[in-house]
Amino acid sequence: MEKRIGVLIASEQPQVRDIFEGMVKKEGAMVIARARDVNSALRLARHLRPDAALIDTYLPHVIGLDANRLSRTGGLDAATIISGEMSRTQVILMDARHSGAVDGTGEYLLTRESAWGKMPLRFRELYRDAARPAGLIFASADAVTQPVAAEAGGDRLSTPERFMLVGGLGIFAGWFLTLTMVGALVGIPLAAAGALTMLAGLAVRRLSSRRARQRAGRRGSTGL
């Protein structure tokens, strides 16, 4: 029987801890402890030696020091210490605030950036590589409510793809009407409108890709 992976989760906010636990259980792993500050996270990690630790970046050093901004960025400190002391524990540092997980609604998937975009983060794959830990892993929680709806209703096109599809159909229809000579007065403007729509779709897709790269760059620079 395959061993279940034990995970320590740490976040000050109860709703974020609940989201973390939901993602852990979805992967077939189990939560063995929940911490709400750096001190409790380190104490539990040293005592339990978890297979993995999922830590909120904004984990405070001590509860109740809200006036001290530095006290609310202890997640990296905790993750670094656990990773350094426990070579068999894979540590995942989670930016819950910017990922939108703080609202506590919907279903979330643990992901990390790669050369091919965002990829799902699987606990079992991490545990198989635990003998060769990759250091800290910086991850985010992405809502999966929209993809689930898409699966229920079939494949759906993104907004840029819709623009390009409509534009392509407009060009084809305009070209066809122009060739028939009967609807040339309608076909030429229709083809031109289709071309503009397709160009708009390409522009939107390019802008979306640029913003995604910028977000990935900011997340990477924050994690250094």
Short mmCIF file of C-alpha atoms in Angstrom, two decimals, residues 4 24-27 45 48 67 70 87 94-95 99 104 116 123 126 142 145 160 181 193 196 203-204 222:
data_model
loop_
_atom_site.label_atom_id
_atom_site.label_comp_id
_atom_site.label_asym_id
_atom_site.label_seq_id
_atom_site.Cartn_x
_atom_site.Cartn_y
_atom_site.Cartn_z
CA ARG A 4 0.06 8.80 2.22
CA VAL A 24 -3.73 18.79 -0.16
CA LYS A 25 -6.66 16.36 0.13
CA LYS A 26 -7.41 16.71 -3.57
CA GLU A 27 -3.93 15.35 -4.26
CA ALA A 45 7.87 20.81 11.53
CA LEU A 48 6.55 15.85 13.04
CA ALA A 67 1.46 47.22 13.34
CA LEU A 70 8.04 42.99 8.92
CA SER A 87 16.35 17.73 3.70
CA MET A 94 2.59 30.04 -1.34
CA ASP A 95 1.65 33.62 -2.26
CA SER A 99 -3.35 34.47 -6.04
CA GLY A 104 -12.10 31.57 0.69
CA TRP A 116 5.62 26.27 -20.60
CA PHE A 123 2.58 16.25 -4.12
CA LEU A 126 7.51 16.06 -5.23
CA ASP A 142 -5.50 29.27 -9.21
CA THR A 145 -14.22 26.97 -11.21
CA PRO A 160 -8.95 36.39 -28.29
CA MET A 181 -20.15 39.95 -57.85
CA ALA A 193 -14.37 44.26 -40.81
CA LEU A 196 -9.94 44.22 -38.27
CA ALA A 203 -3.61 42.12 -30.22
CA VAL A 204 -5.63 40.94 -27.20
CA THR A 222 9.82 38.37 -5.19
#
